[in-house]
């Protein structure tokens, strides 16, 4: 859901016109800055070698930013391929007019889904001989050549065929006249964990297994694109890059390894803002919100924002976050509820009904990041970003 803001001063608008011209900034909204995505893509592209392809991972509606917006910005910044998790995500991108290579990272097993991939030229991820033969049959029936990729498990233990099966499956696909094996890939499990120690050991072992496989199928190696790295793998070691890198979180401005952030200077692209809908004065000792987990220690002024966990502000952040107004921090108090949260604005006389505050993103000289939120409730920036629901309008700025 994306909105273009128009002025709405015409008193003669019909109800229907009013609906389509309503300012989406009445309550709470997400602002997405495609220039930041583009700049991040450019910086990442700069990190990888000239021949290496940058795939922008835009699953989960572009990590909550809007898949089409992100895809277009990333392509401007040097990405040349897109990754999605589901068939529908791929179809949505095709229907919005994007014609670059798109890889579906999830497993598709339904023949209708795979037929849709053929028709819309989406590459499925295959993991076993049944899927391979099914794709060959479907492509044969419609007299098409079907571009597919094979996923190999090197230690993530999620999707992908066993390592030992991989050479045989690669050879089988190559023998099938309606399949075109364009990629062989694997996925790292601990690339964002310590650069020395356990994380390093597991990552090195995964790389070694992947190298061994590529060596085993050496005569075919130049006929497909091999790839292994997510954002963490991309930033931590150029020997993990191979022919392509699949970058998600770094594109959205977050380094999965904090100390690698400084030398690449990624910029978050998403902000969450909300308007004060109600202000009240209460005496000292007043319990606030469900459970009264916060009790005022002084006569207080409280402001209500129309945003809650149904919008993606996790209840587990209750009483831990703050909002920004002109670079000032305003504490959130009491339980975060489904649709409302309360701020203690006793020290912020300038706040009144209609004031806009920033919950996530930059304001004045301060910035609240998804990483900070994730550290407050034991989550990760990935989950915070893709947690913002469609009830929040996305504004592209
Ligand atoms: C989500 C995903 C990525 C991107 O991961 P980030 O850590 O966000 O860069 C890459 N590859 C696969 C297979 C994925 O599922």
mmCIF file of C-alpha atoms and ligand atoms in Angstrom:
data_model
loop_
_atom_site.group_PDB
_atom_site.id
_atom_site.type_symbol
_atom_site.label_atom_id
_atom_site.label_comp_id
_atom_site.label_asym_id
_atom_site.label_seq_id
_atom_site.Cartn_x
_atom_site.Cartn_y
_atom_site.Cartn_z
ATOM 1 C CA UNK A 1 0.000 0.000 0.000
ATOM 2 C CA UNK A 2 1.702 3.161 -1.153
ATOM 3 C CA UNK A 3 0.450 6.682 -1.125
ATOM 4 C CA UNK A 4 1.184 9.817 -2.979
ATOM 5 C CA UNK A 5 0.395 12.825 -0.881
ATOM 6 C CA UNK A 6 -1.875 15.371 -2.467
ATOM 7 C CA UNK A 7 -3.285 18.511 -0.928
ATOM 8 C CA UNK A 8 -6.839 18.081 0.202
ATOM 9 C CA UNK A 9 -8.294 21.547 0.448
ATOM 10 C CA UNK A 10 -11.265 21.072 -1.869
ATOM 11 C CA UNK A 11 -14.499 21.145 0.186
ATOM 12 C CA UNK A 12 -16.512 19.735 -2.730
ATOM 13 C CA UNK A 13 -14.745 16.383 -2.901
ATOM 14 C CA UNK A 14 -17.097 13.427 -3.098
ATOM 15 C CA UNK A 15 -16.776 10.787 -0.411
ATOM 16 C CA UNK A 16 -14.999 8.530 -2.896
ATOM 17 C CA UNK A 17 -12.563 11.272 -3.885
ATOM 18 C CA UNK A 18 -12.002 12.008 -0.232
ATOM 19 C CA UNK A 19 -11.083 8.370 0.396
ATOM 20 C CA UNK A 20 -8.487 8.382 -2.341
ATOM 21 C CA UNK A 21 -7.044 11.779 -1.426
ATOM 22 C CA UNK A 22 -6.982 11.393 2.367
ATOM 23 C CA UNK A 23 -3.600 12.315 3.758
ATOM 24 C CA UNK A 24 -2.135 8.993 4.979
ATOM 25 C CA UNK A 25 -0.323 10.883 7.729
ATOM 26 C CA UNK A 26 -3.395 11.165 9.979
ATOM 27 C CA UNK A 27 -2.368 8.553 12.502
ATOM 28 C CA UNK A 28 0.874 6.646 12.030
ATOM 29 C CA UNK A 29 2.909 5.715 8.984
ATOM 30 C CA UNK A 30 6.160 4.352 7.598
ATOM 31 C CA UNK A 31 8.446 6.566 5.533
ATOM 32 C CA UNK A 32 10.800 4.866 3.110
ATOM 33 C CA UNK A 33 13.714 6.635 1.502
ATOM 34 C CA UNK A 34 14.666 4.905 -1.760
ATOM 35 C CA UNK A 35 17.753 7.115 -2.096
ATOM 36 C CA UNK A 36 19.198 5.370 0.978
ATOM 37 C CA UNK A 37 18.513 1.934 -0.525
ATOM 38 C CA UNK A 38 20.149 3.015 -3.766
ATOM 39 C CA UNK A 39 23.201 4.402 -1.935
ATOM 40 C CA UNK A 40 23.518 1.217 0.142
ATOM 41 C CA UNK A 41 23.333 -0.920 -3.003
ATOM 42 C CA UNK A 42 26.028 1.209 -4.629
ATOM 43 C CA UNK A 43 28.314 0.820 -1.603
ATOM 44 C CA UNK A 44 27.810 -2.934 -1.518
ATOM 45 C CA UNK A 45 28.362 -3.198 -5.285
ATOM 46 C CA UNK A 46 31.583 -1.304 -4.780
ATOM 47 C CA UNK A 47 32.701 -3.933 -2.247
ATOM 48 C CA UNK A 48 32.297 -6.882 -4.587
ATOM 49 C CA UNK A 49 34.395 -7.528 -7.662
ATOM 50 C CA UNK A 50 33.291 -6.275 -11.088
ATOM 51 C CA UNK A 51 32.168 -9.649 -12.328
ATOM 52 C CA UNK A 52 30.176 -10.473 -9.206
ATOM 53 C CA UNK A 53 26.393 -10.009 -9.424
ATOM 54 C CA UNK A 54 24.486 -8.215 -6.673
ATOM 55 C CA UNK A 55 21.141 -9.855 -5.968
ATOM 56 C CA UNK A 56 18.828 -7.623 -3.925
ATOM 57 C CA UNK A 57 16.777 -9.774 -1.556
ATOM 58 C CA UNK A 58 13.336 -8.137 -1.426
ATOM 59 C CA UNK A 59 11.318 -10.880 0.273
ATOM 60 C CA UNK A 60 8.666 -10.032 2.904
ATOM 61 C CA UNK A 61 7.675 -6.928 0.942
ATOM 62 C CA UNK A 62 11.242 -5.690 0.847
ATOM 63 C CA UNK A 63 11.771 -6.289 4.593
ATOM 64 C CA UNK A 64 8.698 -4.125 5.205
ATOM 65 C CA UNK A 65 9.868 -1.230 3.025
ATOM 66 C CA UNK A 66 7.753 -2.077 -0.059
ATOM 67 C CA UNK A 67 9.228 -4.618 -2.487
ATOM 68 C CA UNK A 68 8.746 -2.610 -5.675
ATOM 69 C CA UNK A 69 10.238 0.561 -4.204
ATOM 70 C CA UNK A 70 13.250 -1.345 -2.883
ATOM 71 C CA UNK A 71 13.735 -3.382 -6.065
ATOM 72 C CA UNK A 72 13.760 -0.312 -8.286
ATOM 73 C CA UNK A 73 16.141 1.575 -5.989
ATOM 74 C CA UNK A 74 18.496 -1.413 -5.673
ATOM 75 C CA UNK A 75 18.555 -1.888 -9.449
ATOM 76 C CA UNK A 76 19.464 1.786 -9.858
ATOM 77 C CA UNK A 77 22.255 1.226 -7.315
ATOM 78 C CA UNK A 78 23.826 -1.649 -9.237
ATOM 79 C CA UNK A 79 21.838 -4.774 -8.327
ATOM 80 C CA UNK A 80 20.907 -6.837 -11.365
ATOM 81 C CA UNK A 81 18.875 -9.648 -9.909
ATOM 82 C CA UNK A 82 16.174 -10.050 -7.229
ATOM 83 C CA UNK A 83 15.466 -12.673 -4.572
ATOM 84 C CA UNK A 84 12.029 -13.368 -3.083
ATOM 85 C CA UNK A 85 10.756 -16.010 -0.677
ATOM 86 C CA UNK A 86 7.387 -16.863 -2.203
ATOM 87 C CA UNK A 87 5.822 -17.274 -5.621
ATOM 88 C CA UNK A 88 3.338 -14.471 -4.939
ATOM 89 C CA UNK A 89 6.180 -12.063 -4.138
ATOM 90 C CA UNK A 90 7.763 -12.906 -7.484
ATOM 91 C CA UNK A 91 4.464 -12.494 -9.348
ATOM 92 C CA UNK A 92 3.860 -9.112 -7.718
ATOM 93 C CA UNK A 93 7.251 -7.865 -8.932
ATOM 94 C CA UNK A 94 6.644 -9.174 -12.467
ATOM 95 C CA UNK A 95 3.187 -7.595 -12.526
ATOM 96 C CA UNK A 96 4.650 -4.289 -11.469
ATOM 97 C CA UNK A 97 6.792 -4.413 -14.596
ATOM 98 C CA UNK A 98 10.199 -5.586 -13.353
ATOM 99 C CA UNK A 99 11.864 -7.847 -15.901
ATOM 100 C CA UNK A 100 15.229 -8.732 -14.300
ATOM 101 C CA UNK A 101 16.076 -12.292 -13.139
ATOM 102 C CA UNK A 102 14.071 -13.242 -10.030
ATOM 103 C CA UNK A 103 14.933 -16.238 -7.848
ATOM 104 C CA UNK A 104 12.304 -17.773 -5.549
ATOM 105 C CA UNK A 105 14.293 -18.783 -2.463
ATOM 106 C CA UNK A 106 11.545 -20.880 -0.858
ATOM 107 C CA UNK A 107 10.663 -24.397 -1.969
ATOM 108 C CA UNK A 108 7.802 -24.769 -4.457
ATOM 109 C CA UNK A 109 6.288 -28.229 -4.783
ATOM 110 C CA UNK A 110 2.864 -27.597 -6.326
ATOM 111 C CA UNK A 111 2.783 -28.144 -10.135
ATOM 112 C CA UNK A 112 0.571 -25.076 -10.624
ATOM 113 C CA UNK A 113 3.085 -22.932 -8.768
ATOM 114 C CA UNK A 114 5.950 -24.242 -10.881
ATOM 115 C CA UNK A 115 3.930 -23.699 -14.078
ATOM 116 C CA UNK A 116 3.414 -20.094 -12.977
ATOM 117 C CA UNK A 117 7.199 -19.814 -12.609
ATOM 118 C CA UNK A 118 7.673 -20.984 -16.185
ATOM 119 C CA UNK A 119 5.074 -18.547 -17.472
ATOM 120 C CA UNK A 120 6.380 -15.550 -15.518
ATOM 121 C CA UNK A 121 10.049 -16.481 -15.882
ATOM 122 C CA UNK A 122 10.719 -16.852 -12.200
ATOM 123 C CA UNK A 123 13.543 -19.211 -11.213
ATOM 124 C CA UNK A 124 12.537 -21.846 -8.662
ATOM 125 C CA UNK A 125 14.924 -23.345 -6.119
ATOM 126 C CA UNK A 126 15.099 -27.123 -6.552
ATOM 127 C CA UNK A 127 16.308 -29.564 -3.915
ATOM 128 C CA UNK A 128 15.551 -33.106 -5.064
ATOM 129 C CA UNK A 129 15.028 -35.380 -8.064
ATOM 130 C CA UNK A 130 11.189 -35.340 -7.813
ATOM 131 C CA UNK A 131 11.121 -31.556 -8.167
ATOM 132 C CA UNK A 132 13.621 -31.716 -11.013
ATOM 133 C CA UNK A 133 11.591 -34.277 -12.996
ATOM 134 C CA UNK A 134 8.352 -32.393 -12.315
ATOM 135 C CA UNK A 135 9.883 -29.184 -13.696
ATOM 136 C CA UNK A 136 11.193 -31.025 -16.761
ATOM 137 C CA UNK A 137 7.687 -32.433 -17.441
ATOM 138 C CA UNK A 138 5.940 -29.107 -16.987
ATOM 139 C CA UNK A 139 8.416 -27.321 -19.240
ATOM 140 C CA UNK A 140 8.168 -30.055 -21.866
ATOM 141 C CA UNK A 141 4.359 -29.790 -21.903
ATOM 142 C CA UNK A 142 4.487 -26.106 -22.699
ATOM 143 C CA UNK A 143 7.555 -26.396 -24.934
ATOM 144 C CA UNK A 144 9.625 -24.006 -22.889
ATOM 145 C CA UNK A 145 13.151 -24.038 -21.519
ATOM 146 C CA UNK A 146 12.884 -23.599 -17.744
ATOM 147 C CA UNK A 147 15.653 -21.744 -15.887
ATOM 148 C CA UNK A 148 16.154 -23.342 -12.469
ATOM 149 C CA UNK A 149 18.599 -23.230 -9.578
ATOM 150 C CA UNK A 150 19.744 -26.045 -7.316
ATOM 151 C CA UNK A 151 20.171 -25.508 -3.606
ATOM 152 C CA UNK A 152 22.721 -27.521 -1.679
ATOM 153 C CA UNK A 153 22.897 -27.807 2.094
ATOM 154 C CA UNK A 154 26.415 -27.182 3.354
ATOM 155 C CA UNK A 155 25.516 -26.780 7.031
ATOM 156 C CA UNK A 156 22.471 -24.538 7.425
ATOM 157 C CA UNK A 157 20.248 -27.646 7.700
ATOM 158 C CA UNK A 158 17.152 -26.057 6.276
ATOM 159 C CA UNK A 159 16.489 -26.218 2.528
ATOM 160 C CA UNK A 160 18.686 -27.863 -0.084
ATOM 161 C CA UNK A 161 19.823 -31.340 -1.089
ATOM 162 C CA UNK A 162 22.485 -33.234 0.834
ATOM 163 C CA UNK A 163 25.980 -32.356 -0.296
ATOM 164 C CA UNK A 164 26.690 -35.914 -1.481
ATOM 165 C CA UNK A 165 23.667 -35.910 -3.790
ATOM 166 C CA UNK A 166 24.501 -32.579 -5.404
ATOM 167 C CA UNK A 167 26.925 -33.660 -8.198
ATOM 168 C CA UNK A 168 24.477 -36.288 -9.381
ATOM 169 C CA UNK A 169 21.549 -33.827 -9.361
ATOM 170 C CA UNK A 170 23.598 -31.233 -11.238
ATOM 171 C CA UNK A 171 24.424 -33.800 -13.916
ATOM 172 C CA UNK A 172 20.807 -34.975 -14.117
ATOM 173 C CA UNK A 173 19.495 -31.433 -14.633
ATOM 174 C CA UNK A 174 22.050 -30.900 -17.359
ATOM 175 C CA UNK A 175 20.852 -33.983 -19.192
ATOM 176 C CA UNK A 176 17.230 -32.790 -19.214
ATOM 177 C CA UNK A 177 16.504 -30.874 -22.402
ATOM 178 C CA UNK A 178 13.832 -28.537 -20.990
ATOM 179 C CA UNK A 179 15.788 -27.450 -17.934
ATOM 180 C CA UNK A 180 18.513 -24.850 -17.865
ATOM 181 C CA UNK A 181 20.569 -24.969 -14.668
ATOM 182 C CA UNK A 182 21.515 -21.324 -14.187
ATOM 183 C CA UNK A 183 22.543 -21.430 -10.529
ATOM 184 C CA UNK A 184 23.866 -23.642 -7.751
ATOM 185 C CA UNK A 185 23.778 -22.178 -4.285
ATOM 186 C CA UNK A 186 23.993 -22.716 -0.564
ATOM 187 C CA UNK A 187 23.287 -20.608 2.526
ATOM 188 C CA UNK A 188 25.484 -19.661 5.490
ATOM 189 C CA UNK A 189 24.259 -20.336 9.033
ATOM 190 C CA UNK A 190 26.733 -18.429 11.210
ATOM 191 C CA UNK A 191 28.178 -15.717 8.988
ATOM 192 C CA UNK A 192 26.894 -12.977 11.318
ATOM 193 C CA UNK A 193 28.382 -14.591 14.415
ATOM 194 C CA UNK A 194 31.907 -13.853 15.696
ATOM 195 C CA UNK A 195 34.568 -13.428 13.042
ATOM 196 C CA UNK A 196 36.923 -15.669 14.937
ATOM 197 C CA UNK A 197 35.913 -18.683 17.022
ATOM 198 C CA UNK A 198 32.862 -20.821 16.352
ATOM 199 C CA UNK A 199 31.233 -18.610 13.692
ATOM 200 C CA UNK A 200 34.449 -18.528 11.710
ATOM 201 C CA UNK A 201 34.913 -22.277 11.992
ATOM 202 C CA UNK A 202 31.416 -23.158 10.779
ATOM 203 C CA UNK A 203 31.569 -20.593 7.944
ATOM 204 C CA UNK A 204 34.949 -21.912 6.794
ATOM 205 C CA UNK A 205 33.619 -25.478 6.855
ATOM 206 C CA UNK A 206 30.590 -24.469 4.760
ATOM 207 C CA UNK A 207 32.847 -22.720 2.259
ATOM 208 C CA UNK A 208 35.099 -25.759 2.075
ATOM 209 C CA UNK A 209 32.150 -28.064 1.344
ATOM 210 C CA UNK A 210 30.848 -25.688 -1.325
ATOM 211 C CA UNK A 211 34.324 -25.502 -2.936
ATOM 212 C CA UNK A 212 34.598 -29.270 -2.905
ATOM 213 C CA UNK A 213 31.289 -29.569 -4.734
ATOM 214 C CA UNK A 214 32.302 -26.980 -7.343
ATOM 215 C CA UNK A 215 35.548 -28.879 -7.865
ATOM 216 C CA UNK A 216 33.663 -32.112 -8.334
ATOM 217 C CA UNK A 217 31.502 -30.613 -11.086
ATOM 218 C CA UNK A 218 34.360 -28.541 -12.508
ATOM 219 C CA UNK A 219 33.635 -29.210 -16.207
ATOM 220 C CA UNK A 220 30.161 -27.684 -15.746
ATOM 221 C CA UNK A 221 31.144 -24.936 -13.338
ATOM 222 C CA UNK A 222 31.184 -22.152 -15.898
ATOM 223 C CA UNK A 223 27.691 -23.013 -17.140
ATOM 224 C CA UNK A 224 25.989 -21.843 -13.927
ATOM 225 C CA UNK A 225 26.264 -19.080 -11.344
ATOM 226 C CA UNK A 226 27.461 -20.227 -7.912
ATOM 227 C CA UNK A 227 26.511 -18.251 -4.807
ATOM 228 C CA UNK A 228 26.769 -18.614 -1.050
ATOM 229 C CA UNK A 229 26.817 -15.257 0.764
ATOM 230 C CA UNK A 230 24.040 -13.324 2.486
ATOM 231 C CA UNK A 231 24.796 -9.795 3.799
ATOM 232 C CA UNK A 232 27.036 -11.106 6.576
ATOM 233 C CA UNK A 233 29.009 -13.321 4.204
ATOM 234 C CA UNK A 234 29.301 -10.464 1.713
ATOM 235 C CA UNK A 235 30.668 -8.026 4.280
ATOM 236 C CA UNK A 236 32.931 -10.398 6.153
ATOM 237 C CA UNK A 237 35.031 -12.021 3.432
ATOM 238 C CA UNK A 238 35.443 -11.568 -0.320
ATOM 239 C CA UNK A 239 36.288 -15.260 -0.659
ATOM 240 C CA UNK A 240 32.634 -15.969 0.107
ATOM 241 C CA UNK A 241 31.390 -13.924 -2.871
ATOM 242 C CA UNK A 242 31.670 -16.423 -5.784
ATOM 243 C CA UNK A 243 29.640 -15.309 -8.867
ATOM 244 C CA UNK A 244 26.856 -13.561 -6.961
ATOM 245 C CA UNK A 245 25.939 -12.315 -3.478
ATOM 246 C CA UNK A 246 22.398 -12.305 -2.060
ATOM 247 C CA UNK A 247 22.086 -9.184 0.034
ATOM 248 C CA UNK A 248 19.101 -8.341 2.222
ATOM 249 C CA UNK A 249 19.641 -6.595 5.541
ATOM 250 C CA UNK A 250 22.678 -4.546 4.420
ATOM 251 C CA UNK A 251 20.611 -3.078 1.599
ATOM 252 C CA UNK A 252 18.201 -1.766 4.239
ATOM 253 C CA UNK A 253 21.020 -0.053 6.098
ATOM 254 C CA UNK A 254 21.988 -2.590 8.744
ATOM 255 C CA UNK A 255 25.244 -4.445 9.020
ATOM 256 C CA UNK A 256 24.731 -7.894 10.500
ATOM 257 C CA UNK A 257 28.190 -7.578 12.059
ATOM 258 C CA UNK A 258 28.270 -4.314 13.962
ATOM 259 C CA UNK A 259 31.965 -3.464 13.687
ATOM 260 C CA UNK A 260 31.833 -3.978 9.901
ATOM 261 C CA UNK A 261 29.294 -1.156 9.763
ATOM 262 C CA UNK A 262 31.770 1.663 10.188
ATOM 263 C CA UNK A 263 33.824 1.123 7.072
ATOM 264 C CA UNK A 264 30.851 0.804 4.725
ATOM 265 C CA UNK A 265 28.516 3.418 6.255
ATOM 266 C CA UNK A 266 25.124 1.949 5.441
ATOM 267 C CA UNK A 267 22.059 4.128 5.937
ATOM 268 C CA UNK A 268 18.708 2.896 7.338
ATOM 269 C CA UNK A 269 15.946 3.650 4.855
ATOM 270 C CA UNK A 270 12.837 3.292 7.010
ATOM 271 C CA UNK A 271 11.269 5.599 9.584
ATOM 272 C CA UNK A 272 8.105 5.172 11.658
ATOM 273 C CA UNK A 273 6.198 8.300 12.621
ATOM 274 C CA UNK A 274 2.970 8.905 14.512
ATOM 275 C CA UNK A 275 0.741 11.830 15.358
ATOM 276 C CA UNK A 276 -0.427 12.635 18.890
ATOM 277 C CA UNK A 277 -4.173 12.006 18.984
ATOM 278 C CA UNK A 278 -4.932 12.861 22.618
ATOM 279 C CA UNK A 279 -3.287 14.648 25.559
ATOM 280 C CA UNK A 280 -4.333 14.426 29.206
ATOM 281 C CA UNK A 281 -3.154 15.605 32.626
ATOM 282 C CA UNK A 282 -3.160 13.114 35.514
ATOM 283 C CA UNK A 283 -2.197 13.371 39.205
ATOM 284 C CA UNK A 284 0.734 11.623 40.845
ATOM 285 C CA UNK A 285 0.093 7.913 41.515
ATOM 286 C CA UNK A 286 -2.027 7.250 38.415
ATOM 287 C CA UNK A 287 -1.760 3.783 36.828
ATOM 288 C CA UNK A 288 -1.314 3.894 33.029
ATOM 289 C CA UNK A 289 -2.568 1.420 30.391
ATOM 290 C CA UNK A 290 -3.358 -2.311 30.802
ATOM 291 C CA UNK A 291 -1.952 -3.789 33.967
ATOM 292 C CA UNK A 292 -0.904 -0.398 35.320
ATOM 293 C CA UNK A 293 2.729 -1.450 34.902
ATOM 294 C CA UNK A 294 3.578 2.268 34.991
ATOM 295 C CA UNK A 295 2.375 4.508 37.818
ATOM 296 C CA UNK A 296 3.061 8.234 37.588
ATOM 297 C CA UNK A 297 5.616 9.475 40.121
ATOM 298 C CA UNK A 298 4.477 13.070 39.756
ATOM 299 C CA UNK A 299 1.582 15.022 38.289
ATOM 300 C CA UNK A 300 2.004 14.153 34.624
ATOM 301 C CA UNK A 301 1.010 15.093 31.111
ATOM 302 C CA UNK A 302 0.434 12.067 28.913
ATOM 303 C CA UNK A 303 0.115 11.919 25.124
ATOM 304 C CA UNK A 304 -1.497 9.051 23.220
ATOM 305 C CA UNK A 305 -0.280 7.859 19.810
ATOM 306 C CA UNK A 306 -2.561 5.788 17.584
ATOM 307 C CA UNK A 307 -0.049 3.025 16.943
ATOM 308 C CA UNK A 308 0.376 -0.312 18.682
ATOM 309 C CA UNK A 309 1.413 -3.910 18.342
ATOM 310 C CA UNK A 310 -1.129 -4.437 15.557
ATOM 311 C CA UNK A 311 1.063 -2.056 13.560
ATOM 312 C CA UNK A 312 4.305 -3.822 14.425
ATOM 313 C CA UNK A 313 5.425 -2.089 17.621
ATOM 314 C CA UNK A 314 6.028 -5.226 19.666
ATOM 315 C CA UNK A 315 4.341 -5.412 23.067
ATOM 316 C CA UNK A 316 7.620 -6.707 24.477
ATOM 317 C CA UNK A 317 9.010 -3.170 23.995
ATOM 318 C CA UNK A 318 6.548 -1.766 26.557
ATOM 319 C CA UNK A 319 8.138 0.940 28.699
ATOM 320 C CA UNK A 320 11.520 0.486 26.987
ATOM 321 C CA UNK A 321 11.323 2.731 23.938
ATOM 322 C CA UNK A 322 11.114 6.442 23.449
ATOM 323 C CA UNK A 323 9.900 8.782 20.736
ATOM 324 C CA UNK A 324 11.856 11.691 19.259
ATOM 325 C CA UNK A 325 10.653 15.236 18.777
ATOM 326 C CA UNK A 326 13.180 17.838 17.614
ATOM 327 C CA UNK A 327 16.024 15.653 18.852
ATOM 328 C CA UNK A 328 14.462 15.268 22.344
ATOM 329 C CA UNK A 329 13.725 11.837 23.800
ATOM 330 C CA UNK A 330 10.192 11.296 25.099
ATOM 331 C CA UNK A 331 9.670 8.094 27.128
ATOM 332 C CA UNK A 332 6.913 5.636 26.251
ATOM 333 C CA UNK A 333 5.177 4.440 29.403
ATOM 334 C CA UNK A 334 2.936 1.506 30.375
ATOM 335 C CA UNK A 335 1.910 -1.454 28.243
ATOM 336 C CA UNK A 336 1.968 -1.103 24.467
ATOM 337 C CA UNK A 337 -1.575 -2.033 23.406
ATOM 338 C CA UNK A 338 -2.981 -3.220 20.097
ATOM 339 C CA UNK A 339 -3.718 0.237 18.705
ATOM 340 C CA UNK A 340 -2.379 2.857 21.131
ATOM 341 C CA UNK A 341 0.698 3.738 23.105
ATOM 342 C CA UNK A 342 1.217 6.400 25.747
ATOM 343 C CA UNK A 343 4.087 8.870 26.039
ATOM 344 C CA UNK A 344 5.036 10.818 29.165
ATOM 345 C CA UNK A 345 5.246 14.377 27.841
ATOM 346 C CA UNK A 346 5.414 16.116 31.233
ATOM 347 C CA UNK A 347 8.777 17.623 30.280
ATOM 348 C CA UNK A 348 7.724 18.374 26.707
ATOM 349 C CA UNK A 349 5.266 21.251 26.821
ATOM 350 C CA UNK A 350 5.533 21.730 23.073
ATOM 351 C CA UNK A 351 3.746 18.413 22.416
ATOM 352 C CA UNK A 352 0.046 18.759 21.694
ATOM 353 C CA UNK A 353 -2.665 17.007 19.693
ATOM 354 C CA UNK A 354 -1.472 16.843 16.097
ATOM 355 C CA UNK A 355 2.253 16.855 16.959
ATOM 356 C CA UNK A 356 4.243 14.335 14.906
ATOM 357 C CA UNK A 357 6.851 12.233 16.695
ATOM 358 C CA UNK A 358 9.415 9.762 15.376
ATOM 359 C CA UNK A 359 9.442 6.249 16.830
ATOM 360 C CA UNK A 360 12.086 4.879 14.501
ATOM 361 C CA UNK A 361 14.471 6.853 12.336
ATOM 362 C CA UNK A 362 16.127 10.254 12.449
ATOM 363 C CA UNK A 363 14.820 13.360 14.143
ATOM 364 C CA UNK A 364 16.953 16.384 14.901
ATOM 365 C CA UNK A 365 20.427 15.063 15.571
ATOM 366 C CA UNK A 366 19.196 11.762 17.018
ATOM 367 C CA UNK A 367 18.325 8.467 15.386
ATOM 368 C CA UNK A 368 16.516 5.403 16.727
ATOM 369 C CA UNK A 369 17.356 2.241 14.800
ATOM 370 C CA UNK A 370 15.669 -1.133 14.378
ATOM 371 C CA UNK A 371 18.824 -2.552 15.917
ATOM 372 C CA UNK A 372 18.180 -0.617 19.147
ATOM 373 C CA UNK A 373 14.627 -1.928 19.335
ATOM 374 C CA UNK A 374 15.829 -5.464 18.686
ATOM 375 C CA UNK A 375 18.357 -5.218 21.502
ATOM 376 C CA UNK A 376 15.605 -4.116 23.887
ATOM 377 C CA UNK A 377 13.430 -7.186 23.345
ATOM 378 C CA UNK A 378 15.839 -9.907 22.276
ATOM 379 C CA UNK A 379 14.855 -9.732 18.627
ATOM 380 C CA UNK A 380 16.915 -8.965 15.493
ATOM 381 C CA UNK A 381 16.687 -6.001 13.069
ATOM 382 C CA UNK A 382 15.287 -8.337 10.361
ATOM 383 C CA UNK A 383 12.243 -9.135 12.517
ATOM 384 C CA UNK A 384 11.660 -5.521 13.590
ATOM 385 C CA UNK A 385 11.720 -4.278 9.971
ATOM 386 C CA UNK A 386 9.461 -6.899 8.451
ATOM 387 C CA UNK A 387 7.114 -6.657 11.451
ATOM 388 C CA UNK A 388 5.490 -3.396 10.330
ATOM 389 C CA UNK A 389 2.003 -4.233 9.155
ATOM 390 C CA UNK A 390 0.109 -2.982 6.134
ATOM 391 C CA UNK A 391 -2.169 -0.959 8.412
ATOM 392 C CA UNK A 392 0.683 1.565 8.432
ATOM 393 C CA UNK A 393 0.679 3.402 5.106
ATOM 394 C CA UNK A 394 4.080 3.358 3.358
ATOM 395 C CA UNK A 395 5.133 6.787 2.156
ATOM 396 C CA UNK A 396 7.917 6.962 -0.360
ATOM 397 C CA UNK A 397 9.854 10.165 0.221
HETATM 398 C C1 LIG B 1 16.876 -13.920 3.321
HETATM 399 C C2 LIG B 1 17.952 -14.583 2.588
HETATM 400 C C3 LIG B 1 19.102 -13.860 2.222
HETATM 401 C C4 LIG B 1 19.378 -12.446 2.679
HETATM 402 O O1 LIG B 1 19.806 -12.472 4.020
HETATM 403 P P1 LIG B 1 20.360 -11.136 4.751
HETATM 404 O O2 LIG B 1 20.958 -11.664 5.997
HETATM 405 O O3 LIG B 1 19.167 -10.283 5.015
HETATM 406 O O4 LIG B 1 21.330 -10.519 3.834
HETATM 407 C C5 LIG B 1 20.029 -14.508 1.420
HETATM 408 N N1 LIG B 1 19.848 -15.793 1.024
HETATM 409 C C6 LIG B 1 18.767 -16.515 1.394
HETATM 410 C C7 LIG B 1 18.640 -17.922 0.946
HETATM 411 C C8 LIG B 1 17.792 -15.947 2.186
HETATM 412 O O5 LIG B 1 16.727 -16.670 2.568
#
